[in-house]
Amino acid sequence: QKEVEQDPGPLSVPEGAIVSLNCTYSNSAFQYFMWYRQYSRKGPELLMYTYSSGNKEDGRFTAQVDKSSKYISLFIRDSQPSDSATYLCAPLTGGGNKLTFGTGTQLKVEL
Amino acid sequence: EPEVTQTPSHQVTQMGQEVILRCVPISNHLYFYWYRQILGQKVEFLVSFYNNEISEKSEIFDDQFSVERPDGSNFTLKIRSTKLEDSAMYFCASSAGRNLDTIYFGEGSWLTVV
């Protein structure tokens, strides 16, 4: 089983839609759950992160973690064409800063 | 906004040649990293560097790879004898500490081995 799995997409949605991006992981030692956004041929850019289980909201973005099922979600409200990118989940063990990236989900928000 | 800069943006090299990829981390950062992304695949950790030594490396980071901080500003990745499978985007990253929201990535150096 892969350590971190994401549906690669592409996921196409109309502008204004609510987007749900998901990620599963296998390593119980992961405690921090990062979401990065990567535009084509650019470096990953941190969107937000959560610690342990629960929700965290930042503007139009909400990150959700369910450690019992090892399931991570990122919700984007009122999606915009500028949100079109690949979204990478990257969990992390406590005390470490070596990121383990998923393959990423490619999102396209269409006008 | 501070940024991590990488050079070259794209390099084409022949198999067996040595390549050096350069990075200028954000000036007050203390932790430095290299990641790579083979086309169509996930971003993979190569190595982390702190206090002038490697703090962690992956199984990908074998003897043909080395890192160095030759002066106070540059952080380099050397690939001694390139192979076709080394073709990838190489990302440098840096962080001020072990705080998770301070890891910044550069735009990458695209290496093509022919």
mmCIF file of C-alpha atoms in Angstrom:
data_model
loop_
_atom_site.group_PDB
_atom_site.id
_atom_site.type_symbol
_atom_site.label_atom_id
_atom_site.label_comp_id
_atom_site.label_asym_id
_atom_site.label_seq_id
_atom_site.Cartn_x
_atom_site.Cartn_y
_atom_site.Cartn_z
ATOM 1 C CA GLN A 1 0.000 0.000 0.000
ATOM 2 C CA LYS A 2 1.321 3.442 -0.930
ATOM 3 C CA GLU A 3 2.005 5.785 1.972
ATOM 4 C CA VAL A 4 -0.085 8.592 0.506
ATOM 5 C CA GLU A 5 -2.693 8.209 -2.221
ATOM 6 C CA GLN A 6 -4.665 10.743 -4.197
ATOM 7 C CA ASP A 7 -6.918 10.470 -7.203
ATOM 8 C CA PRO A 8 -4.872 12.126 -9.963
ATOM 9 C CA GLY A 9 -7.903 13.567 -11.748
ATOM 10 C CA PRO A 10 -8.244 15.716 -13.725
ATOM 11 C CA LEU A 11 -11.236 17.084 -11.879
ATOM 12 C CA SER A 12 -13.177 19.674 -13.896
ATOM 13 C CA VAL A 13 -15.709 21.936 -12.199
ATOM 14 C CA PRO A 14 -17.556 25.110 -13.195
ATOM 15 C CA GLU A 15 -16.594 28.402 -11.619
ATOM 16 C CA GLY A 16 -18.292 28.889 -8.258
ATOM 17 C CA ALA A 17 -18.558 25.180 -7.478
ATOM 18 C CA ILE A 18 -17.532 23.622 -4.187
ATOM 19 C CA VAL A 19 -14.566 21.339 -4.723
ATOM 20 C CA SER A 20 -13.657 18.356 -2.571
ATOM 21 C CA LEU A 21 -10.138 16.962 -2.842
ATOM 22 C CA ASN A 22 -9.216 13.847 -0.933
ATOM 23 C CA CYS A 23 -6.209 11.923 0.224
ATOM 24 C CA THR A 24 -5.649 8.700 2.132
ATOM 25 C CA TYR A 25 -2.543 7.610 3.987
ATOM 26 C CA SER A 26 -1.264 4.490 5.660
ATOM 27 C CA ASN A 27 1.323 5.662 8.199
ATOM 28 C CA SER A 28 -0.231 6.084 11.649
ATOM 29 C CA ALA A 29 2.745 8.211 12.729
ATOM 30 C CA PHE A 30 1.640 11.115 10.567
ATOM 31 C CA GLN A 31 0.451 13.959 12.765
ATOM 32 C CA TYR A 32 0.580 17.025 10.524
ATOM 33 C CA PHE A 33 -1.281 17.219 7.267
ATOM 34 C CA MET A 34 -0.197 19.757 4.704
ATOM 35 C CA TRP A 35 -1.887 20.846 1.522
ATOM 36 C CA TYR A 36 0.253 22.312 -1.227
ATOM 37 C CA ARG A 37 -0.813 23.859 -4.514
ATOM 38 C CA GLN A 38 1.383 23.447 -7.581
ATOM 39 C CA TYR A 39 0.913 25.359 -10.780
ATOM 40 C CA SER A 40 2.314 23.859 -13.942
ATOM 41 C CA ARG A 41 6.132 23.797 -13.971
ATOM 42 C CA LYS A 42 6.305 25.636 -10.632
ATOM 43 C CA GLY A 43 7.311 24.642 -7.124
ATOM 44 C CA PRO A 44 4.760 23.549 -4.526
ATOM 45 C CA GLU A 45 3.264 26.356 -2.474
ATOM 46 C CA LEU A 46 1.842 25.753 1.003
ATOM 47 C CA LEU A 47 -1.887 26.395 1.259
ATOM 48 C CA MET A 48 -2.565 25.303 4.803
ATOM 49 C CA TYR A 49 -2.015 22.537 7.284
ATOM 50 C CA THR A 50 -3.779 20.879 10.190
ATOM 51 C CA TYR A 51 -2.561 19.038 13.214
ATOM 52 C CA SER A 52 -4.166 15.742 14.169
ATOM 53 C CA SER A 53 -7.893 15.314 13.552
ATOM 54 C CA GLY A 54 -10.351 18.115 13.004
ATOM 55 C CA ASN A 55 -11.124 21.005 10.701
ATOM 56 C CA LYS A 56 -9.277 24.183 9.850
ATOM 57 C CA GLU A 57 -10.636 27.017 7.755
ATOM 58 C CA ASP A 58 -8.704 29.690 5.873
ATOM 59 C CA GLY A 59 -10.781 31.906 3.629
ATOM 60 C CA ARG A 60 -12.344 29.768 0.898
ATOM 61 C CA PHE A 61 -10.319 26.719 1.947
ATOM 62 C CA THR A 62 -11.182 24.163 4.618
ATOM 63 C CA ALA A 63 -8.911 21.261 5.540
ATOM 64 C CA GLN A 64 -10.351 18.260 7.327
ATOM 65 C CA VAL A 65 -8.558 15.285 8.871
ATOM 66 C CA ASP A 66 -10.041 12.023 10.118
ATOM 67 C CA LYS A 67 -7.179 10.096 11.679
ATOM 68 C CA SER A 68 -9.381 7.134 12.552
ATOM 69 C CA SER A 69 -9.947 6.437 8.858
ATOM 70 C CA LYS A 70 -6.645 7.990 7.694
ATOM 71 C CA TYR A 71 -8.556 10.301 5.380
ATOM 72 C CA ILE A 72 -7.721 13.919 4.561
ATOM 73 C CA SER A 73 -9.876 16.388 2.660
ATOM 74 C CA LEU A 74 -9.502 19.876 1.248
ATOM 75 C CA PHE A 75 -12.640 21.811 0.369
ATOM 76 C CA ILE A 76 -12.600 24.879 -1.847
ATOM 77 C CA ARG A 77 -15.665 27.109 -1.790
ATOM 78 C CA ASP A 78 -16.619 29.433 -4.636
ATOM 79 C CA SER A 79 -13.911 27.994 -6.864
ATOM 80 C CA GLN A 80 -12.190 30.358 -9.293
ATOM 81 C CA PRO A 81 -10.295 29.719 -12.543
ATOM 82 C CA SER A 82 -7.155 30.812 -10.654
ATOM 83 C CA ASP A 83 -7.629 27.757 -8.428
ATOM 84 C CA SER A 84 -6.795 25.568 -11.429
ATOM 85 C CA ALA A 85 -3.670 23.720 -10.322
ATOM 86 C CA THR A 86 -2.520 20.420 -8.891
ATOM 87 C CA TYR A 87 -3.248 19.962 -5.192
ATOM 88 C CA LEU A 88 -0.814 17.865 -3.215
ATOM 89 C CA CYS A 89 -1.400 16.432 0.204
ATOM 90 C CA ALA A 90 1.755 15.934 2.233
ATOM 91 C CA PRO A 91 1.523 14.425 5.685
ATOM 92 C CA LEU A 92 4.332 14.671 8.154
ATOM 93 C CA THR A 93 5.388 12.889 11.296
ATOM 94 C CA GLY A 94 5.704 14.827 14.517
ATOM 95 C CA GLY A 95 9.131 16.394 14.911
ATOM 96 C CA GLY A 96 10.066 15.792 11.303
ATOM 97 C CA ASN A 97 10.096 18.051 8.291
ATOM 98 C CA LYS A 98 10.484 15.525 5.524
ATOM 99 C CA LEU A 99 7.364 15.833 3.398
ATOM 100 C CA THR A 100 5.790 12.724 1.868
ATOM 101 C CA PHE A 101 3.763 13.936 -1.080
ATOM 102 C CA GLY A 102 0.820 12.297 -2.742
ATOM 103 C CA THR A 103 0.696 12.245 -6.542
ATOM 104 C CA GLY A 104 -1.618 15.252 -6.477
ATOM 105 C CA THR A 105 -5.060 15.899 -7.923
ATOM 106 C CA GLN A 106 -5.255 18.128 -10.973
ATOM 107 C CA LEU A 107 -8.121 20.599 -10.710
ATOM 108 C CA LYS A 108 -9.555 22.628 -13.574
ATOM 109 C CA VAL A 109 -12.067 25.362 -12.812
ATOM 110 C CA GLU A 110 -13.830 26.421 -15.974
ATOM 111 C CA LEU A 111 -15.611 29.669 -16.770
ATOM 112 C CA GLU B 1 8.042 38.350 -0.537
ATOM 113 C CA PRO B 2 11.202 36.298 0.077
ATOM 114 C CA GLU B 3 11.851 33.508 -2.366
ATOM 115 C CA VAL B 4 14.099 30.572 -3.044
ATOM 116 C CA THR B 5 15.884 30.976 -6.357
ATOM 117 C CA GLN B 6 17.264 28.164 -8.464
ATOM 118 C CA THR B 7 19.612 28.012 -11.424
ATOM 119 C CA PRO B 8 19.611 26.860 -14.100
ATOM 120 C CA SER B 9 15.923 26.706 -14.902
ATOM 121 C CA HIS B 10 16.613 24.055 -17.508
ATOM 122 C CA GLN B 11 19.704 22.012 -18.287
ATOM 123 C CA VAL B 12 20.293 19.354 -20.888
ATOM 124 C CA THR B 13 23.243 17.064 -20.256
ATOM 125 C CA GLN B 14 24.686 13.905 -21.723
ATOM 126 C CA MET B 15 24.511 10.661 -19.814
ATOM 127 C CA GLY B 16 27.576 10.211 -17.625
ATOM 128 C CA GLN B 17 28.249 13.917 -17.225
ATOM 129 C CA GLU B 18 28.352 15.709 -13.894
ATOM 130 C CA VAL B 19 25.689 18.287 -13.136
ATOM 131 C CA ILE B 20 25.504 20.915 -10.424
ATOM 132 C CA LEU B 21 22.174 22.496 -9.588
ATOM 133 C CA ARG B 22 22.295 25.688 -7.587
ATOM 134 C CA CYS B 23 19.935 27.225 -5.097
ATOM 135 C CA VAL B 24 19.900 30.414 -3.097
ATOM 136 C CA PRO B 25 17.702 29.794 -0.051
ATOM 137 C CA ILE B 26 15.889 32.545 1.795
ATOM 138 C CA SER B 27 18.512 34.498 3.685
ATOM 139 C CA ASN B 28 17.633 33.746 7.323
ATOM 140 C CA HIS B 29 16.706 30.126 6.745
ATOM 141 C CA LEU B 30 18.669 27.337 8.400
ATOM 142 C CA TYR B 31 17.222 24.149 6.917
ATOM 143 C CA PHE B 32 17.680 23.248 3.285
ATOM 144 C CA TYR B 33 16.168 20.510 1.151
ATOM 145 C CA TRP B 34 16.193 18.982 -2.278
ATOM 146 C CA TYR B 35 13.172 17.259 -3.768
ATOM 147 C CA ARG B 36 12.660 15.926 -7.232
ATOM 148 C CA GLN B 37 9.672 15.283 -9.468
ATOM 149 C CA ILE B 38 9.912 12.950 -12.440
ATOM 150 C CA LEU B 39 7.470 14.013 -15.147
ATOM 151 C CA GLY B 40 3.971 12.847 -14.273
ATOM 152 C CA GLN B 41 5.016 11.479 -10.888
ATOM 153 C CA LYS B 42 4.926 12.709 -7.326
ATOM 154 C CA VAL B 43 7.334 15.067 -5.638
ATOM 155 C CA GLU B 44 9.912 12.975 -3.781
ATOM 156 C CA PHE B 45 12.200 13.911 -0.912
ATOM 157 C CA LEU B 46 15.918 13.581 -1.600
ATOM 158 C CA VAL B 47 17.822 15.168 1.271
ATOM 159 C CA SER B 48 17.683 17.659 4.109
ATOM 160 C CA PHE B 49 20.638 19.686 5.318
ATOM 161 C CA TYR B 50 21.179 21.557 8.544
ATOM 162 C CA ASN B 51 24.214 22.960 10.308
ATOM 163 C CA ASN B 52 26.467 22.029 7.381
ATOM 164 C CA GLU B 53 25.590 18.387 7.345
ATOM 165 C CA ILE B 54 22.987 16.044 5.946
ATOM 166 C CA SER B 55 20.257 15.489 8.522
ATOM 167 C CA GLU B 56 18.202 13.016 6.536
ATOM 168 C CA LYS B 57 18.305 11.437 3.089
ATOM 169 C CA SER B 58 16.096 9.115 1.104
ATOM 170 C CA GLU B 59 17.068 5.874 -0.606
ATOM 171 C CA ILE B 60 17.080 7.797 -3.889
ATOM 172 C CA PHE B 61 19.995 9.890 -2.614
ATOM 173 C CA ASP B 62 22.743 7.388 -3.344
ATOM 174 C CA ASP B 63 26.485 7.870 -3.783
ATOM 175 C CA GLN B 64 26.132 9.706 -7.071
ATOM 176 C CA PHE B 65 24.412 12.589 -5.275
ATOM 177 C CA SER B 66 26.014 15.104 -2.970
ATOM 178 C CA VAL B 67 25.026 18.422 -1.455
ATOM 179 C CA GLU B 68 27.105 21.317 -0.339
ATOM 180 C CA ARG B 69 26.771 24.785 1.067
ATOM 181 C CA PRO B 70 29.999 26.234 -0.300
ATOM 182 C CA ASP B 71 29.430 29.736 1.020
ATOM 183 C CA GLY B 72 26.902 31.624 3.091
ATOM 184 C CA SER B 73 24.304 31.851 0.376
ATOM 185 C CA ASN B 74 24.365 28.945 -2.083
ATOM 186 C CA PHE B 75 23.160 25.384 -1.604
ATOM 187 C CA THR B 76 24.086 22.959 -4.363
ATOM 188 C CA LEU B 77 23.090 19.500 -5.515
ATOM 189 C CA LYS B 78 25.699 17.605 -7.503
ATOM 190 C CA ILE B 79 24.935 14.551 -9.582
ATOM 191 C CA ARG B 80 28.254 12.913 -10.378
ATOM 192 C CA SER B 81 27.474 10.689 -13.339
ATOM 193 C CA THR B 82 24.010 11.354 -14.675
ATOM 194 C CA LYS B 83 21.702 8.602 -15.864
ATOM 195 C CA LEU B 84 18.674 8.824 -18.104
ATOM 196 C CA GLU B 85 16.431 8.218 -15.079
ATOM 197 C CA ASP B 86 17.799 11.330 -13.376
ATOM 198 C CA SER B 87 15.744 13.410 -15.800
ATOM 199 C CA ALA B 88 13.348 15.302 -13.541
ATOM 200 C CA MET B 89 12.451 18.643 -12.049
ATOM 201 C CA TYR B 90 14.614 19.282 -9.002
ATOM 202 C CA PHE B 91 13.187 21.560 -6.329
ATOM 203 C CA CYS B 92 15.198 23.269 -3.662
ATOM 204 C CA ALA B 93 13.409 24.312 -0.476
ATOM 205 C CA SER B 94 14.375 26.076 2.700
ATOM 206 C CA SER B 95 12.849 26.747 6.077
ATOM 207 C CA ALA B 96 13.631 29.015 8.997
ATOM 208 C CA GLY B 97 13.212 26.227 11.493
ATOM 209 C CA ARG B 98 11.202 23.126 11.970
ATOM 210 C CA ASN B 99 7.978 25.144 11.803
ATOM 211 C CA LEU B 100 5.832 23.649 9.119
ATOM 212 C CA ASP B 101 4.581 26.864 7.604
ATOM 213 C CA THR B 102 8.080 28.136 6.834
ATOM 214 C CA ILE B 103 9.048 25.632 4.144
ATOM 215 C CA TYR B 104 9.373 27.485 0.840
ATOM 216 C CA PHE B 105 10.069 25.865 -2.503
ATOM 217 C CA GLY B 106 11.912 27.293 -5.453
ATOM 218 C CA GLU B 107 10.564 27.119 -8.978
ATOM 219 C CA GLY B 108 12.716 24.158 -9.856
ATOM 220 C CA SER B 109 15.514 23.187 -12.209
ATOM 221 C CA TRP B 110 14.451 20.973 -15.056
ATOM 222 C CA LEU B 111 17.183 18.428 -15.849
ATOM 223 C CA THR B 112 17.082 16.455 -19.066
ATOM 224 C CA VAL B 113 19.637 13.673 -19.481
ATOM 225 C CA VAL B 114 20.109 12.476 -23.060
#
